Short mmCIF file of C-alpha atoms in Angstrom, two decimals:
data_model
loop_
_atom_site.label_atom_id
_atom_site.label_comp_id
_atom_site.label_asym_id
_atom_site.label_seq_id
_atom_site.Cartn_x
_atom_site.Cartn_y
_atom_site.Cartn_z
CA MET A 1 -39.31 55.86 -107.97
CA ALA A 2 -35.79 54.88 -106.96
CA GLY A 3 -33.11 57.55 -106.67
CA PRO A 4 -29.83 57.32 -108.59
CA ALA A 5 -28.02 55.70 -105.67
CA LEU A 6 -30.55 52.91 -105.46
CA ALA A 7 -30.49 52.25 -109.19
CA GLN A 8 -26.76 51.39 -109.17
CA PRO A 9 -25.52 47.90 -108.38
CA ALA A 10 -23.79 47.42 -105.06
CA ALA A 11 -20.02 47.88 -105.17
CA LYS A 12 -18.00 44.70 -105.05
CA PRO A 13 -15.45 44.38 -102.27
CA ALA A 14 -11.86 44.77 -103.36
CA PRO A 15 -10.22 41.44 -104.13
CA GLU A 16 -7.70 40.14 -101.63
CA HIS A 17 -4.11 40.35 -102.75
CA LYS A 18 -2.91 37.03 -101.48
CA GLY A 19 0.80 36.63 -101.59
CA MET A 20 1.49 40.39 -101.75
CA ASP A 21 3.89 41.80 -99.19
CA HIS A 22 2.41 44.94 -97.64
CA SER A 23 5.20 45.42 -95.09
CA ALA A 24 6.84 48.18 -97.16
CA MET A 25 3.63 50.20 -97.07
CA GLN A 26 3.41 49.77 -93.29
CA HIS A 27 7.09 50.64 -92.96
CA GLY A 28 6.61 53.80 -95.01
CA SER A 29 3.52 54.76 -93.04
CA MET A 30 5.42 54.42 -89.78
CA ALA A 31 8.28 56.53 -91.11
CA LYS A 32 5.83 59.20 -92.27
CA HIS A 33 4.28 59.25 -88.80
CA GLU A 34 7.68 59.50 -87.10
CA TYR A 35 8.82 62.30 -89.45
CA ALA A 36 5.63 64.22 -88.57
CA GLN A 37 6.32 63.78 -84.85
CA VAL A 38 9.88 65.05 -85.31
CA MET A 39 8.67 68.11 -87.23
CA GLN A 40 5.95 68.97 -84.70
CA GLY A 41 8.31 68.63 -81.77
CA MET A 42 11.01 70.70 -83.44
CA HIS A 43 8.57 73.46 -84.39
CA LYS A 44 7.26 73.69 -80.83
CA THR A 45 10.76 73.73 -79.36
CA MET A 46 12.08 76.22 -81.92
CA MET A 47 9.26 78.62 -81.14
CA SER A 48 10.19 78.51 -77.45
CA ARG A 49 13.79 79.53 -78.21
CA GLU A 50 13.06 83.25 -78.48
CA ASP A 51 15.79 85.68 -77.50
CA ALA A 52 15.91 89.47 -77.61
CA ASP A 53 19.32 89.28 -79.30
CA PRO A 54 18.96 88.19 -82.94
CA ASP A 55 22.41 86.54 -82.95
CA ARG A 56 21.55 84.41 -79.93
CA ALA A 57 18.07 83.67 -81.30
CA PHE A 58 19.69 82.38 -84.49
CA ALA A 59 22.03 80.07 -82.57
CA LEU A 60 19.27 78.77 -80.27
CA LYS A 61 16.91 78.06 -83.16
CA MET A 62 19.59 76.50 -85.35
CA ILE A 63 20.48 74.07 -82.58
CA GLU A 64 16.88 72.82 -82.63
CA HIS A 65 16.88 72.75 -86.43
CA HIS A 66 20.01 70.56 -86.43
CA ARG A 67 18.55 68.31 -83.74
CA MET A 68 15.55 67.78 -86.01
CA GLY A 69 17.90 66.82 -88.85
CA ILE A 70 19.56 64.24 -86.61
CA ALA A 71 16.17 62.86 -85.56
CA MET A 72 15.12 62.60 -89.21
CA ALA A 73 18.34 60.73 -89.99
CA ASP A 74 17.49 58.34 -87.14
CA VAL A 75 14.05 57.71 -88.68
CA LEU A 76 15.70 56.96 -92.02
CA GLN A 77 18.15 54.54 -90.40
CA LYS A 78 15.22 52.76 -88.77
CA HIS A 79 12.87 52.62 -91.77
CA GLY A 80 14.91 53.30 -94.91
CA ASP A 81 16.13 50.68 -97.35
CA ASN A 82 18.51 52.56 -99.64
CA PRO A 83 22.17 52.25 -98.57
CA ASP A 84 23.13 55.53 -100.28
CA ALA A 85 20.39 57.42 -98.44
CA LYS A 86 21.47 55.85 -95.16
CA ARG A 87 25.10 56.86 -95.77
CA MET A 88 24.03 60.44 -96.52
CA ALA A 89 21.90 60.51 -93.37
CA THR A 90 24.80 59.23 -91.25
CA ARG A 91 27.17 61.83 -92.70
CA MET A 92 24.67 64.67 -92.34
CA ALA A 93 23.86 63.74 -88.73
CA ALA A 94 27.57 63.77 -87.88
CA GLU A 95 27.96 67.21 -89.49
CA GLN A 96 24.94 68.51 -87.62
CA ARG A 97 26.34 67.28 -84.30
CA LYS A 98 29.48 69.32 -85.02
CA ASP A 99 27.35 72.36 -85.91
CA ILE A 100 25.41 71.98 -82.65
CA ALA A 101 28.66 71.84 -80.65
CA GLU A 102 29.92 74.98 -82.41
CA LEU A 103 26.67 76.85 -81.75
CA GLN A 104 26.63 75.75 -78.10
CA ALA A 105 30.24 76.88 -77.63
CA TRP A 106 29.36 80.25 -79.16
CA LEU A 107 26.36 80.58 -76.83
CA ASP A 108 28.57 79.69 -73.84
CA ARG A 109 30.82 82.64 -74.78
CA ASN A 110 27.87 84.93 -75.45
CA GLY A 111 25.47 84.81 -72.55
CA GLY A 112 24.76 81.11 -72.08
CA ARG A 113 22.39 78.58 -73.57
CA THR A 114 19.21 79.78 -71.84
CA PRO A 115 16.97 82.06 -73.96
CA LYS A 116 16.68 85.65 -72.73
CA PRO A 117 13.37 87.15 -73.90
#
């Protein structure tokens, strides 16, 4: 007696989609991969920016957070298609560079940029 799996007809292979452009799917997949790499790297780096002083810890971690935002904007510039999104990413990256400079200047006045556990 055949089991249920044997009683069913074999599945047909999916038809080819000749003439369809799959480059957008590949583009999106690459962007997703690059975003994941940015996030993993930022998380690892942020966790290493521990400091006994909560004010300094904030500044050190925010610098990494802003660097991640800049890296994400770079991924969008590389893989994105929407001009409005690209403009926002450019503007946000510029703002985050200013924020990083402000945080670094504050750290320079308050014990330096090296974490002090």
